[in-house]
Tab-separated table of C-alpha atoms in Angstrom:
chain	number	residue	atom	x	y	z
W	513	UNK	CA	83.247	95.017	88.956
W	514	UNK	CA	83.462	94.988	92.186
W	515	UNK	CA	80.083	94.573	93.326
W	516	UNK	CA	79.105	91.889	90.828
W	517	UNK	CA	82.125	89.632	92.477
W	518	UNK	CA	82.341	90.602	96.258
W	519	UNK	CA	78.752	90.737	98.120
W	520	UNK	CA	77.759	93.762	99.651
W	521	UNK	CA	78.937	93.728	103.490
W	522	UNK	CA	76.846	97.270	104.538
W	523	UNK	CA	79.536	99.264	105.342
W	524	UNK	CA	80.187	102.068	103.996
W	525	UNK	CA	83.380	102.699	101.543
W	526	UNK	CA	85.553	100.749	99.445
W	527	UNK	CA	87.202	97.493	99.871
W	528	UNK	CA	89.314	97.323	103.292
W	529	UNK	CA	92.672	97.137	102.470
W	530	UNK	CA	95.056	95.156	105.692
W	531	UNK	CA	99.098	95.688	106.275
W	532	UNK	CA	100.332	93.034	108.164
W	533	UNK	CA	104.226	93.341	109.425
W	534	UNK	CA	106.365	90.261	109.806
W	535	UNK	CA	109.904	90.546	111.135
W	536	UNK	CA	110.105	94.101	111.637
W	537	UNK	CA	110.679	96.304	114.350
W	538	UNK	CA	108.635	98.575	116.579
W	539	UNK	CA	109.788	101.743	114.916
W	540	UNK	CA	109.827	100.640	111.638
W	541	UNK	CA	106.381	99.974	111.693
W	542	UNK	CA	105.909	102.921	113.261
W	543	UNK	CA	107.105	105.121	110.658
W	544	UNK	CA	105.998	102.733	107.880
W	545	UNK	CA	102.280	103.816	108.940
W	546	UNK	CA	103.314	107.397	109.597
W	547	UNK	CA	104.336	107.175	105.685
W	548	UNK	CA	101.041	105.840	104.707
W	549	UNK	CA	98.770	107.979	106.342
W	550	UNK	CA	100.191	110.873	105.452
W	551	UNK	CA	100.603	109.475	101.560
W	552	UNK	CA	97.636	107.975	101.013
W	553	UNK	CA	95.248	110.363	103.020
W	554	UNK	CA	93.352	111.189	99.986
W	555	UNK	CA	92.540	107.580	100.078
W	556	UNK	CA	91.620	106.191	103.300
W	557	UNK	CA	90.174	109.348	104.715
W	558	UNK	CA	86.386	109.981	105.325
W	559	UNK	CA	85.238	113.587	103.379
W	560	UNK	CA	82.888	116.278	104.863
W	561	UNK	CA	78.909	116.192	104.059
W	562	UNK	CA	77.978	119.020	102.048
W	563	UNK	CA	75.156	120.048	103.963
W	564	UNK	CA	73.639	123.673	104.627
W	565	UNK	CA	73.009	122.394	108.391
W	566	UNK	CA	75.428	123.645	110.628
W	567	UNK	CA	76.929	121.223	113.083
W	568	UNK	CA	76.850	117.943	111.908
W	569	UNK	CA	80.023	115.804	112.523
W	570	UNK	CA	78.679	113.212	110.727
W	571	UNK	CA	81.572	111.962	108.004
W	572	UNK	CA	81.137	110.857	104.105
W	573	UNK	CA	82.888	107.240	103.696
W	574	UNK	CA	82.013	106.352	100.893
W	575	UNK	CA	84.767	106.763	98.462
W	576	UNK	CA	87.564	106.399	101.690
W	577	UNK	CA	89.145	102.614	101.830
W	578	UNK	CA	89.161	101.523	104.975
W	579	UNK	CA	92.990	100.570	105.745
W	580	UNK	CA	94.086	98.830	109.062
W	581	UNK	CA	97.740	97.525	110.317
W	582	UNK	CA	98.784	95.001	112.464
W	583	UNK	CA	101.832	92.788	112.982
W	584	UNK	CA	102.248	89.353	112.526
W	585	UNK	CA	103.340	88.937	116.052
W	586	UNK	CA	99.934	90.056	117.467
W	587	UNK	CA	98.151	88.369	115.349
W	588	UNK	CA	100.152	84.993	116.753
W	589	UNK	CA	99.954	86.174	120.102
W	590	UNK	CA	96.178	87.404	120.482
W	591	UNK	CA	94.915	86.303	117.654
W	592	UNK	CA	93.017	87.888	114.666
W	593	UNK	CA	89.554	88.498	116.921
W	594	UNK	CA	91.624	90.362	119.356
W	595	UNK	CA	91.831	94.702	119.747
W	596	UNK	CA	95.318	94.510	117.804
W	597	UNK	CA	94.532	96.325	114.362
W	598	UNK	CA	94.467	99.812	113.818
W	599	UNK	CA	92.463	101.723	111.656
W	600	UNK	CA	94.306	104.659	109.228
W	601	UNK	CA	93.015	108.138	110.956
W	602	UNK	CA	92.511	106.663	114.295
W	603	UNK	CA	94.497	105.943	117.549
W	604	UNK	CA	94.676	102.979	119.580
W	605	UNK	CA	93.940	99.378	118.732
W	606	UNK	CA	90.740	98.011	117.505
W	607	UNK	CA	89.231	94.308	116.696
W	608	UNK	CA	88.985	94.198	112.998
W	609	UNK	CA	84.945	94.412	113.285
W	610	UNK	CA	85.315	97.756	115.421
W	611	UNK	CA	88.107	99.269	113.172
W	612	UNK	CA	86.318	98.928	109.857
W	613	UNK	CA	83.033	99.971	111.333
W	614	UNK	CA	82.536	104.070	111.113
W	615	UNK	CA	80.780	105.193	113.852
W	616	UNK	CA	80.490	108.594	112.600
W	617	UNK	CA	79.389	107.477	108.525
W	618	UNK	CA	75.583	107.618	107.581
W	619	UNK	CA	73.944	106.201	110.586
W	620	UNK	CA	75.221	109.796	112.140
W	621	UNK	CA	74.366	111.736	109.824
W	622	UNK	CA	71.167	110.728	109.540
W	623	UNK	CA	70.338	111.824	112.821
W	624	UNK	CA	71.967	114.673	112.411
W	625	UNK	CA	70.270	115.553	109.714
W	626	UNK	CA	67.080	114.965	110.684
W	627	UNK	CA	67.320	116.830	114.568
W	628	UNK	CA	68.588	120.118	112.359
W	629	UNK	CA	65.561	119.912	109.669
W	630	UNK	CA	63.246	119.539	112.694
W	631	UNK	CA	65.068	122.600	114.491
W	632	UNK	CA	64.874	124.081	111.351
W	633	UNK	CA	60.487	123.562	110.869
W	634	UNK	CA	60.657	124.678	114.456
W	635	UNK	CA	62.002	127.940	114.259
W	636	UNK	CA	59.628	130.839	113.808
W	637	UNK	CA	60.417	132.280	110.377
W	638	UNK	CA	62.061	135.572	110.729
């Protein structure tokens, strides 16, 4: 259903999901997202490629749901362009362009994939 209502935006995953915070404190929103990444891992987190190749980095997004938090008093202050949301699984703030974007998705892999098949055609067979 989803695709026939919401246009594709070519990243990779599910719907982003946002938690903003109004009228809260530091630490409550502190453990608040301690409680949801560890909870809803299974959810937001990116999953291994199976590959055969060995050292690819590159990670599978596309069953994770991209979840970022913020508070309402950054938003007011710097404003919803500015690096103030952060992305489940990653440290630091973000813009909300960088933090749904997954530098290590596809686009990695890809490469990686590629450089090991051509290692691979390289080698001398044993």
């Amino acid at each position: 259903m989803w695709r026939r209502v919401y246009l594709p935006t070519g990243r990779e995953g599910l719907v982003p999901l946002a938690f903003v915070f109004a009228d809260t404190t530091a630490v409550k929103v502190t453990d608040t997202v301690a409680v949801l990444e560890e909870a809803g891992r299974r959810y937001w987190a990116p999953r291994r490629h199976r590959t055969i190749h060995q050292g690819i980095t590159a990670r599978d997004y596309g069953q994770a749901v991209p979840v970022v938090v913020t508070t309402l008093e950054q938003l007011t202050e710097h404003g919803v362009g500015a690096a103030v949301w952060r992305r489940l699984g990653r440290a630091g703030e973000q813009t909300l362009t960088a933090a749904l974007n997954s530098p290590d998705a596809d686009a990695l892999y890809r490469g990686q994939a590629a450089r090991a098949d051509a290692e691979e055609q390289a080698a001398p067979c044993r």
